[in-house]
mmCIF file of C-alpha atoms in Angstrom:
data_model
loop_
_atom_site.group_PDB
_atom_site.id
_atom_site.type_symbol
_atom_site.label_atom_id
_atom_site.label_comp_id
_atom_site.label_asym_id
_atom_site.label_seq_id
_atom_site.Cartn_x
_atom_site.Cartn_y
_atom_site.Cartn_z
ATOM 1 C CA UNK A 1 31.130 -36.728 63.305
ATOM 2 C CA UNK A 2 27.946 -37.089 61.301
ATOM 3 C CA UNK A 3 29.625 -35.292 58.391
ATOM 4 C CA UNK A 4 32.481 -37.843 58.473
ATOM 5 C CA UNK A 5 30.018 -40.735 58.361
ATOM 6 C CA UNK A 6 28.228 -39.214 55.365
ATOM 7 C CA UNK A 7 31.525 -39.565 53.428
ATOM 8 C CA UNK A 8 31.679 -43.303 54.148
ATOM 9 C CA UNK A 9 31.148 -45.648 51.233
ATOM 10 C CA UNK A 10 27.963 -47.792 51.195
ATOM 11 C CA UNK A 11 29.882 -50.891 52.350
ATOM 12 C CA UNK A 12 31.124 -49.160 55.514
ATOM 13 C CA UNK A 13 27.703 -47.765 56.325
ATOM 14 C CA UNK A 14 26.081 -51.181 55.929
ATOM 15 C CA UNK A 15 28.629 -52.833 58.217
ATOM 16 C CA UNK A 16 28.308 -50.073 60.793
ATOM 17 C CA UNK A 17 24.541 -50.521 60.829
ATOM 18 C CA UNK A 18 25.054 -54.272 61.313
ATOM 19 C CA UNK A 19 27.355 -53.575 64.275
ATOM 20 C CA UNK A 20 24.785 -51.319 65.843
ATOM 21 C CA UNK A 21 22.077 -53.964 65.626
ATOM 22 C CA UNK A 22 24.437 -56.744 66.756
ATOM 23 C CA UNK A 23 27.147 -55.608 69.213
ATOM 24 C CA UNK A 24 28.969 -58.924 68.736
ATOM 25 C CA UNK A 25 30.034 -58.052 65.215
ATOM 26 C CA UNK A 26 33.584 -56.678 64.765
ATOM 27 C CA UNK A 27 32.801 -53.881 62.306
ATOM 28 C CA UNK A 28 36.417 -52.728 61.884
ATOM 29 C CA UNK A 29 37.684 -56.209 60.908
ATOM 30 C CA UNK A 30 34.833 -56.840 58.517
ATOM 31 C CA UNK A 31 35.334 -53.475 56.841
ATOM 32 C CA UNK A 32 39.074 -54.012 56.357
ATOM 33 C CA UNK A 33 38.547 -57.530 54.973
ATOM 34 C CA UNK A 34 35.839 -56.458 52.566
ATOM 35 C CA UNK A 35 37.913 -53.584 51.235
ATOM 36 C CA UNK A 36 40.906 -55.915 50.776
ATOM 37 C CA UNK A 37 38.857 -58.394 48.770
ATOM 38 C CA UNK A 38 37.424 -55.544 46.682
ATOM 39 C CA UNK A 39 40.926 -54.327 45.837
ATOM 40 C CA UNK A 40 41.963 -57.889 44.866
ATOM 41 C CA UNK A 41 38.965 -58.306 42.532
ATOM 42 C CA UNK A 42 39.682 -54.906 40.972
ATOM 43 C CA UNK A 43 43.330 -55.826 40.317
ATOM 44 C CA UNK A 44 42.369 -59.154 38.719
ATOM 45 C CA UNK A 45 39.807 -57.526 36.464
ATOM 46 C CA UNK A 46 42.331 -54.888 35.404
ATOM 47 C CA UNK A 47 45.022 -57.554 34.681
ATOM 48 C CA UNK A 48 42.583 -59.617 32.609
ATOM 49 C CA UNK A 49 41.581 -56.567 30.583
ATOM 50 C CA UNK A 50 45.231 -55.724 29.864
ATOM 51 C CA UNK A 51 45.940 -59.325 28.776
ATOM 52 C CA UNK A 52 42.995 -59.326 26.377
ATOM 53 C CA UNK A 53 44.184 -56.039 24.914
ATOM 54 C CA UNK A 54 47.695 -57.451 24.412
ATOM 55 C CA UNK A 55 46.359 -60.517 22.605
ATOM 56 C CA UNK A 56 44.249 -58.307 20.369
ATOM 57 C CA UNK A 57 47.410 -56.458 19.336
ATOM 58 C CA UNK A 58 49.332 -59.662 18.555
ATOM 59 C CA UNK A 59 46.680 -61.644 16.646
ATOM 60 C CA UNK A 60 46.619 -60.663 12.933
ATOM 61 C CA UNK A 61 43.572 -58.756 11.852
ATOM 62 C CA UNK A 62 42.668 -61.483 9.336
ATOM 63 C CA UNK A 63 42.344 -64.068 12.139
ATOM 64 C CA UNK A 64 40.114 -62.079 14.510
ATOM 65 C CA UNK A 65 36.453 -62.804 14.038
ATOM 66 C CA UNK A 66 33.408 -63.325 16.184
ATOM 67 C CA UNK A 67 32.817 -66.861 17.465
ATOM 68 C CA UNK A 68 30.610 -68.845 15.117
ATOM 69 C CA UNK A 69 31.307 -66.667 12.072
ATOM 70 C CA UNK A 70 33.076 -67.924 8.954
ATOM 71 C CA UNK A 71 36.215 -66.220 7.619
ATOM 72 C CA UNK A 72 35.830 -64.251 4.380
ATOM 73 C CA UNK A 73 36.257 -66.447 1.275
ATOM 74 C CA UNK A 74 39.669 -66.397 -0.428
ATOM 75 C CA UNK A 75 40.085 -66.137 -4.168
ATOM 76 C CA UNK A 76 42.479 -68.824 -5.425
ATOM 77 C CA UNK A 77 45.068 -67.457 -7.853
ATOM 78 C CA UNK A 78 46.779 -70.167 -9.875
ATOM 79 C CA UNK A 79 50.498 -69.609 -10.411
ATOM 80 C CA UNK A 80 51.996 -70.124 -13.897
ATOM 81 C CA UNK A 81 53.945 -73.078 -12.471
ATOM 82 C CA UNK A 82 50.697 -74.791 -11.479
ATOM 83 C CA UNK A 83 48.981 -74.078 -14.798
ATOM 84 C CA UNK A 84 51.703 -74.692 -17.370
ATOM 85 C CA UNK A 85 53.162 -78.089 -18.133
ATOM 86 C CA UNK A 86 55.046 -79.817 -20.890
ATOM 87 C CA UNK A 87 53.444 -83.142 -21.868
ATOM 88 C CA UNK A 88 55.552 -86.079 -22.995
ATOM 89 C CA UNK A 89 54.137 -85.530 -26.486
ATOM 90 C CA UNK A 90 56.159 -82.305 -26.678
ATOM 91 C CA UNK A 91 59.319 -84.397 -27.118
ATOM 92 C CA UNK A 92 60.673 -86.248 -30.145
ATOM 93 C CA UNK A 93 59.718 -89.761 -31.157
ATOM 94 C CA UNK A 94 62.371 -92.427 -31.759
ATOM 95 C CA UNK A 95 62.095 -92.398 -35.564
ATOM 96 C CA UNK A 96 63.481 -88.896 -36.318
ATOM 97 C CA UNK A 97 66.254 -89.387 -33.756
ATOM 98 C CA UNK A 98 67.419 -92.496 -35.603
ATOM 99 C CA UNK A 99 67.921 -90.382 -38.716
ATOM 100 C CA UNK A 100 70.861 -88.866 -36.842
ATOM 101 C CA UNK A 101 71.857 -91.840 -34.711
ATOM 102 C CA UNK A 102 70.874 -95.195 -36.263
ATOM 103 C CA UNK A 103 69.912 -97.916 -33.804
ATOM 104 C CA UNK A 104 69.462 -95.369 -31.015
ATOM 105 C CA UNK A 105 67.431 -96.656 -28.087
ATOM 106 C CA UNK A 106 65.425 -94.431 -25.774
ATOM 107 C CA UNK A 107 66.770 -94.272 -22.258
ATOM 108 C CA UNK A 108 65.248 -96.721 -19.813
ATOM 109 C CA UNK A 109 63.741 -93.853 -17.817
ATOM 110 C CA UNK A 110 60.821 -92.258 -19.680
ATOM 111 C CA UNK A 111 60.887 -88.584 -20.545
ATOM 112 C CA UNK A 112 60.716 -86.669 -17.326
ATOM 113 C CA UNK A 113 59.391 -83.322 -16.174
ATOM 114 C CA UNK A 114 62.455 -81.545 -14.840
ATOM 115 C CA UNK A 115 62.709 -79.458 -11.726
ATOM 116 C CA UNK A 116 63.026 -75.807 -12.677
ATOM 117 C CA UNK A 117 64.769 -72.908 -11.029
ATOM 118 C CA UNK A 118 68.394 -72.410 -10.117
ATOM 119 C CA UNK A 119 69.447 -75.720 -11.763
ATOM 120 C CA UNK A 120 68.671 -74.424 -15.280
ATOM 121 C CA UNK A 121 71.813 -73.937 -17.349
ATOM 122 C CA UNK A 122 72.379 -72.088 -20.597
ATOM 123 C CA UNK A 123 75.517 -72.390 -22.694
ATOM 124 C CA UNK A 124 77.168 -73.779 -25.787
ATOM 125 C CA UNK A 125 80.675 -74.999 -25.045
ATOM 126 C CA UNK A 126 80.170 -74.925 -21.275
ATOM 127 C CA UNK A 127 77.333 -74.942 -18.780
ATOM 128 C CA UNK A 128 76.576 -71.771 -16.874
ATOM 129 C CA UNK A 129 73.587 -70.842 -14.740
ATOM 130 C CA UNK A 130 70.763 -69.209 -16.630
ATOM 131 C CA UNK A 131 70.591 -65.550 -15.627
ATOM 132 C CA UNK A 132 66.793 -65.581 -15.062
ATOM 133 C CA UNK A 133 65.854 -68.993 -13.632
ATOM 134 C CA UNK A 134 62.558 -67.587 -12.345
ATOM 135 C CA UNK A 135 61.386 -67.172 -15.947
ATOM 136 C CA UNK A 136 61.362 -70.951 -16.489
ATOM 137 C CA UNK A 137 57.806 -72.248 -16.069
ATOM 138 C CA UNK A 138 58.298 -75.891 -17.064
ATOM 139 C CA UNK A 139 60.917 -78.235 -18.506
ATOM 140 C CA UNK A 140 61.026 -81.782 -19.836
ATOM 141 C CA UNK A 141 63.913 -83.976 -21.031
ATOM 142 C CA UNK A 142 64.512 -87.208 -22.897
ATOM 143 C CA UNK A 143 67.498 -89.105 -24.244
ATOM 144 C CA UNK A 144 68.555 -91.811 -26.709
ATOM 145 C CA UNK A 145 71.866 -93.628 -26.960
ATOM 146 C CA UNK A 146 74.034 -96.319 -28.535
ATOM 147 C CA UNK A 147 76.584 -98.092 -26.377
ATOM 148 C CA UNK A 148 80.276 -97.809 -27.205
ATOM 149 C CA UNK A 149 82.132 -100.529 -29.092
ATOM 150 C CA UNK A 150 85.746 -101.357 -29.886
ATOM 151 C CA UNK A 151 85.486 -99.467 -33.182
ATOM 152 C CA UNK A 152 83.565 -96.554 -31.634
ATOM 153 C CA UNK A 153 84.899 -96.373 -28.069
ATOM 154 C CA UNK A 154 82.747 -93.455 -26.870
ATOM 155 C CA UNK A 155 79.053 -93.586 -26.082
ATOM 156 C CA UNK A 156 76.916 -91.975 -28.764
ATOM 157 C CA UNK A 157 73.777 -90.139 -27.722
ATOM 158 C CA UNK A 158 71.088 -87.590 -28.519
ATOM 159 C CA UNK A 159 69.496 -85.628 -25.682
ATOM 160 C CA UNK A 160 66.624 -83.193 -25.859
ATOM 161 C CA UNK A 161 65.411 -80.633 -23.366
ATOM 162 C CA UNK A 162 62.354 -78.473 -23.898
ATOM 163 C CA UNK A 163 61.823 -75.335 -21.798
ATOM 164 C CA UNK A 164 58.750 -73.156 -21.443
ATOM 165 C CA UNK A 165 59.567 -69.634 -20.254
ATOM 166 C CA UNK A 166 57.648 -66.434 -19.511
ATOM 167 C CA UNK A 167 58.251 -62.672 -19.626
ATOM 168 C CA UNK A 168 60.763 -62.767 -22.478
ATOM 169 C CA UNK A 169 62.802 -65.514 -20.819
ATOM 170 C CA UNK A 170 63.066 -67.602 -24.007
ATOM 171 C CA UNK A 171 64.633 -64.713 -25.917
ATOM 172 C CA UNK A 172 67.004 -64.064 -23.015
ATOM 173 C CA UNK A 173 67.988 -67.745 -22.870
ATOM 174 C CA UNK A 174 69.093 -67.847 -26.526
ATOM 175 C CA UNK A 175 70.842 -64.483 -26.148
ATOM 176 C CA UNK A 176 72.895 -65.873 -23.256
ATOM 177 C CA UNK A 177 73.904 -68.898 -25.345
ATOM 178 C CA UNK A 178 74.893 -66.616 -28.224
ATOM 179 C CA UNK A 179 76.960 -64.431 -25.919
ATOM 180 C CA UNK A 180 78.954 -67.448 -24.764
ATOM 181 C CA UNK A 181 79.279 -68.761 -28.329
ATOM 182 C CA UNK A 182 81.713 -65.996 -29.302
ATOM 183 C CA UNK A 183 84.178 -67.295 -26.732
ATOM 184 C CA UNK A 184 83.635 -70.925 -27.746
ATOM 185 C CA UNK A 185 84.897 -70.225 -31.254
ATOM 186 C CA UNK A 186 88.222 -68.963 -29.853
ATOM 187 C CA UNK A 187 88.868 -71.563 -27.160
ATOM 188 C CA UNK A 188 92.142 -71.402 -25.214
ATOM 189 C CA UNK A 189 95.026 -73.544 -26.437
ATOM 190 C CA UNK A 190 94.737 -77.144 -25.338
ATOM 191 C CA UNK A 191 90.942 -77.154 -25.268
ATOM 192 C CA UNK A 192 88.412 -77.951 -27.955
ATOM 193 C CA UNK A 193 87.509 -75.030 -30.194
ATOM 194 C CA UNK A 194 83.966 -74.844 -31.519
ATOM 195 C CA UNK A 195 82.637 -73.897 -34.896
ATOM 196 C CA UNK A 196 79.624 -71.674 -34.423
ATOM 197 C CA UNK A 197 76.591 -70.573 -36.430
ATOM 198 C CA UNK A 198 75.212 -67.675 -34.438
ATOM 199 C CA UNK A 199 71.999 -67.713 -36.460
ATOM 200 C CA UNK A 200 70.964 -71.188 -37.547
ATOM 201 C CA UNK A 201 67.753 -70.009 -39.202
ATOM 202 C CA UNK A 202 65.517 -72.104 -36.950
ATOM 203 C CA UNK A 203 62.323 -70.759 -35.430
ATOM 204 C CA UNK A 204 62.454 -67.197 -34.140
ATOM 205 C CA UNK A 205 66.052 -67.448 -32.983
ATOM 206 C CA UNK A 206 68.759 -70.114 -32.818
ATOM 207 C CA UNK A 207 72.436 -70.910 -32.304
ATOM 208 C CA UNK A 208 74.411 -73.991 -33.414
ATOM 209 C CA UNK A 209 77.861 -75.136 -32.399
ATOM 210 C CA UNK A 210 79.955 -78.239 -33.012
ATOM 211 C CA UNK A 211 83.355 -79.476 -31.909
ATOM 212 C CA UNK A 212 85.540 -82.525 -32.450
ATOM 213 C CA UNK A 213 85.846 -84.525 -29.234
ATOM 214 C CA UNK A 214 87.957 -87.415 -30.554
ATOM 215 C CA UNK A 215 90.058 -87.106 -33.754
ATOM 216 C CA UNK A 216 90.932 -89.907 -36.153
ATOM 217 C CA UNK A 217 89.670 -91.500 -39.312
ATOM 218 C CA UNK A 218 86.186 -91.688 -37.788
ATOM 219 C CA UNK A 219 86.120 -88.696 -35.406
ATOM 220 C CA UNK A 220 83.652 -88.189 -32.600
ATOM 221 C CA UNK A 221 81.718 -84.911 -32.663
ATOM 222 C CA UNK A 222 79.594 -82.980 -30.223
ATOM 223 C CA UNK A 223 76.829 -80.812 -31.688
ATOM 224 C CA UNK A 224 74.545 -78.469 -29.775
ATOM 225 C CA UNK A 225 71.553 -76.612 -31.212
ATOM 226 C CA UNK A 226 69.548 -74.094 -29.176
ATOM 227 C CA UNK A 227 66.399 -72.813 -30.895
ATOM 228 C CA UNK A 228 63.412 -70.716 -29.832
ATOM 229 C CA UNK A 229 59.820 -70.435 -31.045
ATOM 230 C CA UNK A 230 57.861 -67.889 -29.023
ATOM 231 C CA UNK A 231 58.174 -68.860 -25.351
ATOM 232 C CA UNK A 232 59.488 -72.367 -26.103
ATOM 233 C CA UNK A 233 63.189 -73.282 -26.237
ATOM 234 C CA UNK A 234 64.595 -76.587 -27.487
ATOM 235 C CA UNK A 235 68.126 -77.624 -26.529
ATOM 236 C CA UNK A 236 69.294 -80.557 -28.649
ATOM 237 C CA UNK A 237 72.677 -82.199 -28.092
ATOM 238 C CA UNK A 238 74.223 -84.984 -30.172
ATOM 239 C CA UNK A 239 77.477 -86.872 -29.606
ATOM 240 C CA UNK A 240 78.094 -89.002 -32.689
ATOM 241 C CA UNK A 241 80.903 -90.597 -34.695
ATOM 242 C CA UNK A 242 80.842 -89.017 -38.146
ATOM 243 C CA UNK A 243 83.464 -88.188 -40.781
ATOM 244 C CA UNK A 244 82.125 -84.695 -41.525
ATOM 245 C CA UNK A 245 81.306 -82.479 -38.545
ATOM 246 C CA UNK A 246 79.600 -79.751 -40.583
ATOM 247 C CA UNK A 247 77.309 -82.281 -42.277
ATOM 248 C CA UNK A 248 76.441 -83.745 -38.879
ATOM 249 C CA UNK A 249 75.671 -80.257 -37.540
ATOM 250 C CA UNK A 250 73.275 -79.662 -40.431
ATOM 251 C CA UNK A 251 71.510 -82.946 -39.722
ATOM 252 C CA UNK A 252 71.150 -82.126 -36.026
ATOM 253 C CA UNK A 253 69.727 -78.722 -36.969
ATOM 254 C CA UNK A 254 67.066 -80.430 -39.067
ATOM 255 C CA UNK A 255 66.208 -82.640 -36.109
ATOM 256 C CA UNK A 256 66.037 -79.565 -33.874
ATOM 257 C CA UNK A 257 63.585 -77.980 -36.317
ATOM 258 C CA UNK A 258 61.303 -81.015 -36.013
ATOM 259 C CA UNK A 259 61.630 -80.893 -32.221
ATOM 260 C CA UNK A 260 60.869 -77.168 -32.055
ATOM 261 C CA UNK A 261 57.745 -77.399 -34.187
ATOM 262 C CA UNK A 262 56.450 -80.309 -32.168
ATOM 263 C CA UNK A 263 57.108 -78.703 -28.793
ATOM 264 C CA UNK A 264 55.592 -75.354 -29.818
ATOM 265 C CA UNK A 265 52.471 -77.080 -31.147
ATOM 266 C CA UNK A 266 51.973 -79.002 -27.888
ATOM 267 C CA UNK A 267 52.080 -75.931 -25.644
ATOM 268 C CA UNK A 268 50.074 -73.589 -27.860
ATOM 269 C CA UNK A 269 46.640 -72.718 -26.381
#
């Protein structure tokens, strides 16, 4: 019997001693209750420990830190989109535009910085999505126009768009225009065929195309010049009444040369 009591835990021995000194104490009930509460406390402690461990697995390592400590400093890396921009000065003034379109008036909206990305198009006789929209860092557009009249029933206009591209995107942009240009020169029957200069001699690379939109004694022409200088691309479009389409195309090319030099100078470091 003594050997059995030696195996008792300290709690049981203490309660048994209390029962011996005070016969009124129910040692069996107290022992059972104490052991029950001990098991409950043990379960709660074990559950809490498991919960803390689970949270430690879920919280990202970068967010776990001791209370009162500051997180490690982060190095800010500026994206090309945040750094690069095309100022309004990169676009043409009114005076050279009026060499092509006399009395042209700048659009009521000032030149705007365009949204870049999937909306960027590249083409000559038709718009198609640029194959590498992610290469476009910045874009800005402006326009000038003359309202139609009875003698010239279509609106005449000059529009300019300047693009800044990275990672060879400017070269790829002009190459895509040139690839489409071959098809523009042999347009299907019933549509406007374009005359194309696949190398206009402007900047590092360029393409020019023109087509007659409205025939007659004073025909209406559409001219498009795409030219590149380094990472800068200028897209210049003119829709003008003129007797000679080729002469108009040459004049728009000269305007595109002015635009390209100005834009490249504004974005050069």
